[in-house]
Tab-separated table of N, CA and C in Angstrom:
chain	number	residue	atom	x	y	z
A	272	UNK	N	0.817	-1.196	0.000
A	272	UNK	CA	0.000	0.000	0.000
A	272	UNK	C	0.857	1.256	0.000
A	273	UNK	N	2.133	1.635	0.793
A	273	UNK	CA	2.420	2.471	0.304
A	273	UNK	C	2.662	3.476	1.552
A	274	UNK	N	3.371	4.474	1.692
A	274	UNK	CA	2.978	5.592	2.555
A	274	UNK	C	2.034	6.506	1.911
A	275	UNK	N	0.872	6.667	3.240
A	275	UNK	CA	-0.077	7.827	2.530
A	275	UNK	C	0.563	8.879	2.192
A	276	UNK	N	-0.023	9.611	1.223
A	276	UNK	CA	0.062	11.173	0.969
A	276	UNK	C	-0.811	12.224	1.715
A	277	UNK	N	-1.675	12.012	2.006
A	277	UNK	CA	-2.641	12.725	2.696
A	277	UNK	C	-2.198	13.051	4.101
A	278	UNK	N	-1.611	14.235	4.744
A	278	UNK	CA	-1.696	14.383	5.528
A	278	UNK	C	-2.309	14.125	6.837
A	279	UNK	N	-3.787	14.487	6.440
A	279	UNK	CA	-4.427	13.974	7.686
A	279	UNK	C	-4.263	12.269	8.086
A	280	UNK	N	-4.418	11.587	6.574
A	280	UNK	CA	-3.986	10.656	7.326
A	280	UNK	C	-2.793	9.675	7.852
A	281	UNK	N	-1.468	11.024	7.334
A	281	UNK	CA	-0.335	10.797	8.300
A	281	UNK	C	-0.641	11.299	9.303
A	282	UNK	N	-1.258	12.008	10.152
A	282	UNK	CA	-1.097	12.729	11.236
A	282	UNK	C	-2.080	11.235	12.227
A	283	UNK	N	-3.014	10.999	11.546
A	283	UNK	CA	-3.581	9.666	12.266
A	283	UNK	C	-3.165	8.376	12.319
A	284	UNK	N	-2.302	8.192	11.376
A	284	UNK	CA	-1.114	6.798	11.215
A	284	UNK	C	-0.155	6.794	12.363
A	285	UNK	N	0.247	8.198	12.589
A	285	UNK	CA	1.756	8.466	13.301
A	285	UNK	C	1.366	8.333	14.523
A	286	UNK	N	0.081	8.949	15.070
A	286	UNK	CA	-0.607	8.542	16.517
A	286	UNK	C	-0.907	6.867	16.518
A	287	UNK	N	-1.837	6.573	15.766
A	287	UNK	CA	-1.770	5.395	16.404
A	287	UNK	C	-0.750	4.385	16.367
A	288	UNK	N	0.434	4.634	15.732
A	288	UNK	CA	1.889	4.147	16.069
A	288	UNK	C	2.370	4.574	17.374
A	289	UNK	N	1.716	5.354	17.877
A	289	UNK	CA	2.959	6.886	18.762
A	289	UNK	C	1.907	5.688	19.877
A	290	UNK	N	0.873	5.356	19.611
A	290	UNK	CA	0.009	5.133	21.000
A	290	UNK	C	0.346	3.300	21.104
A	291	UNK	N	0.703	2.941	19.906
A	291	UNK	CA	1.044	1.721	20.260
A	291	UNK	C	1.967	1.555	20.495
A	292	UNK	N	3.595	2.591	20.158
A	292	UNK	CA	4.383	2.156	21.239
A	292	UNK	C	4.672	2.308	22.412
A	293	UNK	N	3.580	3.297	23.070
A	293	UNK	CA	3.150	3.742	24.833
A	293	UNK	C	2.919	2.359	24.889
A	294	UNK	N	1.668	1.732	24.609
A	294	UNK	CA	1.049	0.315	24.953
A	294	UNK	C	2.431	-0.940	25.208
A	295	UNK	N	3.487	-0.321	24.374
A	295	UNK	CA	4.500	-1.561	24.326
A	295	UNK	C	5.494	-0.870	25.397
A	296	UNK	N	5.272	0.106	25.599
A	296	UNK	CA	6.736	1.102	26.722
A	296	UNK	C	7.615	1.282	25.857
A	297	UNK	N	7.482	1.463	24.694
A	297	UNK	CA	9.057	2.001	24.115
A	297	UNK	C	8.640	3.525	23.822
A	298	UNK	N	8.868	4.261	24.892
A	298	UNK	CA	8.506	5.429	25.299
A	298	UNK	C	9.362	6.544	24.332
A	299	UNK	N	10.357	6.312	23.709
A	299	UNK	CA	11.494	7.304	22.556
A	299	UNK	C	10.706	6.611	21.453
A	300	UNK	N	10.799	5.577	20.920
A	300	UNK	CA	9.441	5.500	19.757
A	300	UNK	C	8.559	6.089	20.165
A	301	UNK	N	7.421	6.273	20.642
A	301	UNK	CA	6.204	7.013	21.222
A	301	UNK	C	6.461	7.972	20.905
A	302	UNK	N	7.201	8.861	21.722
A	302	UNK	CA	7.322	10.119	21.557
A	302	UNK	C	7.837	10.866	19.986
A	303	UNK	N	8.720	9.732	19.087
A	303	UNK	CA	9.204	10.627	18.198
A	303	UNK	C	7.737	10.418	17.286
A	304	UNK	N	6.679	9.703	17.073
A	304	UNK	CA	5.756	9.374	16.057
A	304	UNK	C	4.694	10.294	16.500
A	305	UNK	N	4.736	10.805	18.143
A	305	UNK	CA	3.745	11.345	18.109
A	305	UNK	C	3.877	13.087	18.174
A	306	UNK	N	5.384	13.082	17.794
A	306	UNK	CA	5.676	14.471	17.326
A	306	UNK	C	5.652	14.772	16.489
A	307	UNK	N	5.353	13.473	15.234
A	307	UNK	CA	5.300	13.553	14.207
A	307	UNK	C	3.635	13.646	13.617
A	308	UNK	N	3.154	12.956	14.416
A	308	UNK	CA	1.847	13.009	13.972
A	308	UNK	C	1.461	14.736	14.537
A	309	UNK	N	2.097	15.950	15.744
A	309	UNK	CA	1.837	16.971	16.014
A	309	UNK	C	1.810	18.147	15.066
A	310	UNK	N	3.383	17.430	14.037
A	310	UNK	CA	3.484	18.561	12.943
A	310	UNK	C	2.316	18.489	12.128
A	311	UNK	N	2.507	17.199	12.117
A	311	UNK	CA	0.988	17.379	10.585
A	311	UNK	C	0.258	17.897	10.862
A	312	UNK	N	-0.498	17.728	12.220
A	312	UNK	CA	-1.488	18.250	12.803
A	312	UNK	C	-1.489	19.834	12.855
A	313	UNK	N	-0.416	20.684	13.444
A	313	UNK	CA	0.016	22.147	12.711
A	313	UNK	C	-0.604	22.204	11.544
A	314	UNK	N	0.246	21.209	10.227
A	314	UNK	CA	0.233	21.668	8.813
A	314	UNK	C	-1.132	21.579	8.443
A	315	UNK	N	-2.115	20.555	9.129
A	315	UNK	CA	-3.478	21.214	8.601
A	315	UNK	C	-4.309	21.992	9.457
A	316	UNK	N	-3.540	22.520	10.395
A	316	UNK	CA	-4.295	23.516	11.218
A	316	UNK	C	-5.290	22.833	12.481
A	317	UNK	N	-5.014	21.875	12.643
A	317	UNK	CA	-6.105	20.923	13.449
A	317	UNK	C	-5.162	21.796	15.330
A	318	UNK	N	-5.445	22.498	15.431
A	318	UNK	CA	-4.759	22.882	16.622
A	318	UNK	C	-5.446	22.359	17.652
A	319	UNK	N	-6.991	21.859	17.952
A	319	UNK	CA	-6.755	20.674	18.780
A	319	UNK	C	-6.201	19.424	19.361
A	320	UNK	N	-6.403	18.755	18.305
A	320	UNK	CA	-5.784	17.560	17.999
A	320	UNK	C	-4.284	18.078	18.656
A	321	UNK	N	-3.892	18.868	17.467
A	321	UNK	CA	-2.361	18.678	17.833
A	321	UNK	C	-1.879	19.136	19.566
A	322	UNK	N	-2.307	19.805	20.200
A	322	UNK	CA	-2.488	20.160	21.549
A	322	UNK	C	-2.411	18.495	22.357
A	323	UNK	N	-3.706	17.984	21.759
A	323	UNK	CA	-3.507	16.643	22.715
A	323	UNK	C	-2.766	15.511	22.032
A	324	UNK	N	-2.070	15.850	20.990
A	324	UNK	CA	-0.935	15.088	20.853
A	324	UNK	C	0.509	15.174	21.546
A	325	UNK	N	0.282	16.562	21.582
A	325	UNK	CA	1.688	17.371	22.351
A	325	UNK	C	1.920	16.616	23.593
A	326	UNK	N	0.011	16.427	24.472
A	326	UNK	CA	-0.102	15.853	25.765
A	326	UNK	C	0.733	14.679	25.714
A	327	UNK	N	0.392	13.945	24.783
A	327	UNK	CA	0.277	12.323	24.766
A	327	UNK	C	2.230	12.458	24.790
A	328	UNK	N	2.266	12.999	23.729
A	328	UNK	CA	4.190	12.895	23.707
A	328	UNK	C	5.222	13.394	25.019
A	329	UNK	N	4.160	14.723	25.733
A	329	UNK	CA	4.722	14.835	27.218
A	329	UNK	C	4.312	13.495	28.373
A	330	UNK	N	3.401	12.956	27.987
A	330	UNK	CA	3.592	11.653	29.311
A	330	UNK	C	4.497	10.684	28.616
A	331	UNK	N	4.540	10.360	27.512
A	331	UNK	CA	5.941	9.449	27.176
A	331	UNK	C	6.974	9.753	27.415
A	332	UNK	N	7.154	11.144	26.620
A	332	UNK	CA	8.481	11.729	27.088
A	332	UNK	C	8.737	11.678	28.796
A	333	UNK	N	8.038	11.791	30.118
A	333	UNK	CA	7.765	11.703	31.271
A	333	UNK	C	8.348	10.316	31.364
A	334	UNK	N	7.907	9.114	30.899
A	334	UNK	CA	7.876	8.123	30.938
A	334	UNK	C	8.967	8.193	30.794
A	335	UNK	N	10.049	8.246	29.647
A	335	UNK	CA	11.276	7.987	28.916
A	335	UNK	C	11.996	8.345	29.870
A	336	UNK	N	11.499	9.174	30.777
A	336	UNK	CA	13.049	10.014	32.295
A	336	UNK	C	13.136	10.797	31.055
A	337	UNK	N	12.517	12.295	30.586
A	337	UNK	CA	13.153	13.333	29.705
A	337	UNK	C	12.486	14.247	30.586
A	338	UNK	N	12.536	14.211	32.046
A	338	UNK	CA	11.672	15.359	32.188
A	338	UNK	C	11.402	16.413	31.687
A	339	UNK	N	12.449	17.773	30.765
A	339	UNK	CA	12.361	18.867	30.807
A	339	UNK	C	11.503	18.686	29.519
A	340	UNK	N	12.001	17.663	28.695
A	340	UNK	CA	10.995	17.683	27.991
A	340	UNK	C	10.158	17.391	27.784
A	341	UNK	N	9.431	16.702	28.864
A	341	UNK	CA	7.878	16.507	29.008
A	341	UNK	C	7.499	17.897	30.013
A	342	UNK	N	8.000	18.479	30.389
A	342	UNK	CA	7.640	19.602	30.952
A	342	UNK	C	7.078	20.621	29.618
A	343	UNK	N	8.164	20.766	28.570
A	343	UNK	CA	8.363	21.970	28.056
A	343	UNK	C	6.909	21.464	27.067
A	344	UNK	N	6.819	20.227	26.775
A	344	UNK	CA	5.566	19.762	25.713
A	344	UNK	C	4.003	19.845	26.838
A	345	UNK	N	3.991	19.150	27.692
A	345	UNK	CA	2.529	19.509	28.353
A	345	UNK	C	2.782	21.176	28.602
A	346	UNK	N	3.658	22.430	28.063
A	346	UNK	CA	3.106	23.562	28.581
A	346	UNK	C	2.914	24.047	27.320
A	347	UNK	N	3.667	23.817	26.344
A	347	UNK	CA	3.016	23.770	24.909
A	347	UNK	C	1.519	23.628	24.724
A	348	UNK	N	1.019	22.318	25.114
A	348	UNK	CA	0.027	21.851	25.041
A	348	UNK	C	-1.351	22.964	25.683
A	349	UNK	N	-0.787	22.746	26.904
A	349	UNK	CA	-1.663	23.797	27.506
A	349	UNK	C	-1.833	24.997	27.231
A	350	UNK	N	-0.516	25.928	26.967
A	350	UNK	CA	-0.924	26.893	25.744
A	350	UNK	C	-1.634	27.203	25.012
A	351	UNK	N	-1.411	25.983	24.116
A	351	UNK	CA	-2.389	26.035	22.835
A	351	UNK	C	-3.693	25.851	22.712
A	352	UNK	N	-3.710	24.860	24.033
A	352	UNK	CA	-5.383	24.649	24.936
A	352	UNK	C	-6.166	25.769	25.322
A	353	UNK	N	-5.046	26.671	25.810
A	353	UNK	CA	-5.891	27.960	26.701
A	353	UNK	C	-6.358	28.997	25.701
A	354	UNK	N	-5.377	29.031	24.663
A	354	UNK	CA	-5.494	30.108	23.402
A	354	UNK	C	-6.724	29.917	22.708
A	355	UNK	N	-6.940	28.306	22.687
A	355	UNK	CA	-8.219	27.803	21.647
A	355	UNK	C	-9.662	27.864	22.963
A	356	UNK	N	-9.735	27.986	24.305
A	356	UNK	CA	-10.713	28.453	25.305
A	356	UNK	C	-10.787	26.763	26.240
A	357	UNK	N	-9.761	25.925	25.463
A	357	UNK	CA	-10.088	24.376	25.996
A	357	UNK	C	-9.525	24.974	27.490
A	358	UNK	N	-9.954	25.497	28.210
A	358	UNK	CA	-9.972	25.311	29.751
A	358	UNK	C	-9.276	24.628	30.439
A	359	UNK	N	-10.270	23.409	30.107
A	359	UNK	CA	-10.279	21.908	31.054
A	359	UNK	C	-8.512	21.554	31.038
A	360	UNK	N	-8.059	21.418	29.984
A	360	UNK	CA	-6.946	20.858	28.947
A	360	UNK	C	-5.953	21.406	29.451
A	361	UNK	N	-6.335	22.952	29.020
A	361	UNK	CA	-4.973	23.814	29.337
A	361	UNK	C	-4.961	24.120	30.995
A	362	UNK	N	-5.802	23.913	32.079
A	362	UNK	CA	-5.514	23.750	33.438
A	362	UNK	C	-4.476	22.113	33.832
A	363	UNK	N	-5.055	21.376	33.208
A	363	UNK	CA	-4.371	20.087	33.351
A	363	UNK	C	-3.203	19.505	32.692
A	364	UNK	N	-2.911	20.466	31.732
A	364	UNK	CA	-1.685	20.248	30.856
A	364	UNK	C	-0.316	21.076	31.484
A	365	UNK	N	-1.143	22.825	31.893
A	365	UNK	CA	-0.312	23.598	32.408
A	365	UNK	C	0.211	23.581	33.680
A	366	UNK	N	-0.846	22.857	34.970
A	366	UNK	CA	-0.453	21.548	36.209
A	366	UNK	C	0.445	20.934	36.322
A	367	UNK	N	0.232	20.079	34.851
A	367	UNK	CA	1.513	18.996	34.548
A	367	UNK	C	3.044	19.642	34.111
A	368	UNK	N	2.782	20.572	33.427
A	368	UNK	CA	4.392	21.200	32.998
A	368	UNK	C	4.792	22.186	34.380
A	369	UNK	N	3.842	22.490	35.295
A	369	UNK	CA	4.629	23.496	36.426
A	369	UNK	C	5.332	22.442	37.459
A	370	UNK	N	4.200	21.477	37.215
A	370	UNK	CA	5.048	20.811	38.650
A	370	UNK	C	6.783	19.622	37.918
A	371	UNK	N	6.785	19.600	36.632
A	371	UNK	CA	7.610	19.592	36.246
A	371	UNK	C	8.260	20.256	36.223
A	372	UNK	N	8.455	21.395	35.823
A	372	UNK	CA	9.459	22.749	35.925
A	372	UNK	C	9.674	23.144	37.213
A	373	UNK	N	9.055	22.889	38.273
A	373	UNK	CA	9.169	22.728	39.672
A	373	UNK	C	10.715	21.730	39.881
A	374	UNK	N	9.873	20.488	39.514
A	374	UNK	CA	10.730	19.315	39.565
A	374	UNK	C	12.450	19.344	39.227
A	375	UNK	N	12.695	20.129	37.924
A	375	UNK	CA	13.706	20.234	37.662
A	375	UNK	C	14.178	21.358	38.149
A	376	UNK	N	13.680	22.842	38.843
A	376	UNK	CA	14.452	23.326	38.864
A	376	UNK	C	14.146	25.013	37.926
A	377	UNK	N	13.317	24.842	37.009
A	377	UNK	CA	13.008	25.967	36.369
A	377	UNK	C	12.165	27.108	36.399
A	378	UNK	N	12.485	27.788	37.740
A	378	UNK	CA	11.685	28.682	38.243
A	378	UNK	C	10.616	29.344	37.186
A	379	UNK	N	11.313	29.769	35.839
A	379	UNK	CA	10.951	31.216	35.394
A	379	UNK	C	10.016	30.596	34.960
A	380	UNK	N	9.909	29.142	34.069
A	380	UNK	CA	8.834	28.324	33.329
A	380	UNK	C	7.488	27.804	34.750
A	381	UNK	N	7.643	27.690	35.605
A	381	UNK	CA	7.136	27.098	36.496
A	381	UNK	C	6.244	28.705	36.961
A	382	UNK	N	6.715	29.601	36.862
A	382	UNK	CA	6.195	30.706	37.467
A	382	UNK	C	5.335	31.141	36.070
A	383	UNK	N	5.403	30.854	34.952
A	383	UNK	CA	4.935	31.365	33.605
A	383	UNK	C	3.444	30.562	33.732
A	384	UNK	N	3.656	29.233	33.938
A	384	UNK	CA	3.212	27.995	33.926
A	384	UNK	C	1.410	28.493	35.110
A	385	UNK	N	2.242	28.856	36.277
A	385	UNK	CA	0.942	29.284	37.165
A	385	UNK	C	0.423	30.472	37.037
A	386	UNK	N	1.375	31.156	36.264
A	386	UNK	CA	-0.192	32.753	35.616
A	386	UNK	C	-0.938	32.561	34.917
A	387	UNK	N	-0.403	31.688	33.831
A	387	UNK	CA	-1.439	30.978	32.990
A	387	UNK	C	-2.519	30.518	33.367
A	388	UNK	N	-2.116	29.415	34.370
A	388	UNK	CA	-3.400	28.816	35.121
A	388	UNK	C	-3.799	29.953	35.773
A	389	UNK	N	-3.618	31.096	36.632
A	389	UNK	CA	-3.950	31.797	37.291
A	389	UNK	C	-5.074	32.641	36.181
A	390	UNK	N	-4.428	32.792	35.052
A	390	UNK	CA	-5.557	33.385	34.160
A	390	UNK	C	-6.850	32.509	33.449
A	391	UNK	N	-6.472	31.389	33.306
A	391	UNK	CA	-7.787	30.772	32.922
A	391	UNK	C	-8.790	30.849	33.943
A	392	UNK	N	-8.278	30.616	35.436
A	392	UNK	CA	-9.010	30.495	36.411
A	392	UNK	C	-9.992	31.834	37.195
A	393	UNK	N	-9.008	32.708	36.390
A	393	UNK	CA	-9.854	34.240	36.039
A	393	UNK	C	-10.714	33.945	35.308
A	394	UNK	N	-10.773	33.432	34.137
A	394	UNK	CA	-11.629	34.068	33.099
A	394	UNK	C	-13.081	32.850	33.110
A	395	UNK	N	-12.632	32.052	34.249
A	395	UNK	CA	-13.727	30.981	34.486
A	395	UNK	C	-14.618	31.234	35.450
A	396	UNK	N	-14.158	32.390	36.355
A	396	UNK	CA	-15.054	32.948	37.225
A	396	UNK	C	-16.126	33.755	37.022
């Protein structure tokens, strides 16, 4: 069959590779397919999707022992969550990258990390 051409459905090939090698623990496979399936997701503008792909590649990456870079991807994520009004997403994504940036050590990201949340939690009141 071939590699698709269609974007979208590289961006859905590369996840469910990225999710079957979470299922197997080979957590550096995981993560590189499901960064791959993130770009595509950019290139057709799907900025949901790609948000909770970002997620999925920060708990592997987590998994793999990369902390900073599962830090720096769930605040990505949440970002892009909060920008698009996903709330829910970007409180629980931006959670996950502070207390990482906590973890390692990175004040300035960790302090970026809780205004953010501090502002969604404004704008939910």
């Amino acid at each position: 069959m071939g590699q698709p051409r269609n974007t979208i459905v590289k961006s859905d090939l590369s996840e469910l590779r990225g999710r079957l090698a979470m299922a197997e623990n080979k957590w550096d496979q995981a993560v590189g397919l499901l960064d791959e399936a993130a770009v595509y997701r950019r290139a057709n503008f799907d900025y949901r999707r790609m948000a909770k792909t970002q997620a999925l590649s920060a708990e592997a990456s987590e998994k793999a022992g990369k902390t900073s870079a599962a830090a720096s991807r769930y605040f990505q994520a949440g970002r892009s969550a909060a920008l698009r009004g996903d709330q829910a997403n970007a409180r629980l994504w931006l959670t996950q990258a502070n207390r990482l940036f906590q973890q390692i050590g990175n004040d300035a990201l960790a302090a970026e990390s809780r205004s953010l949340i501090a502002e969604i939690n404004g704008a939910t009141q």
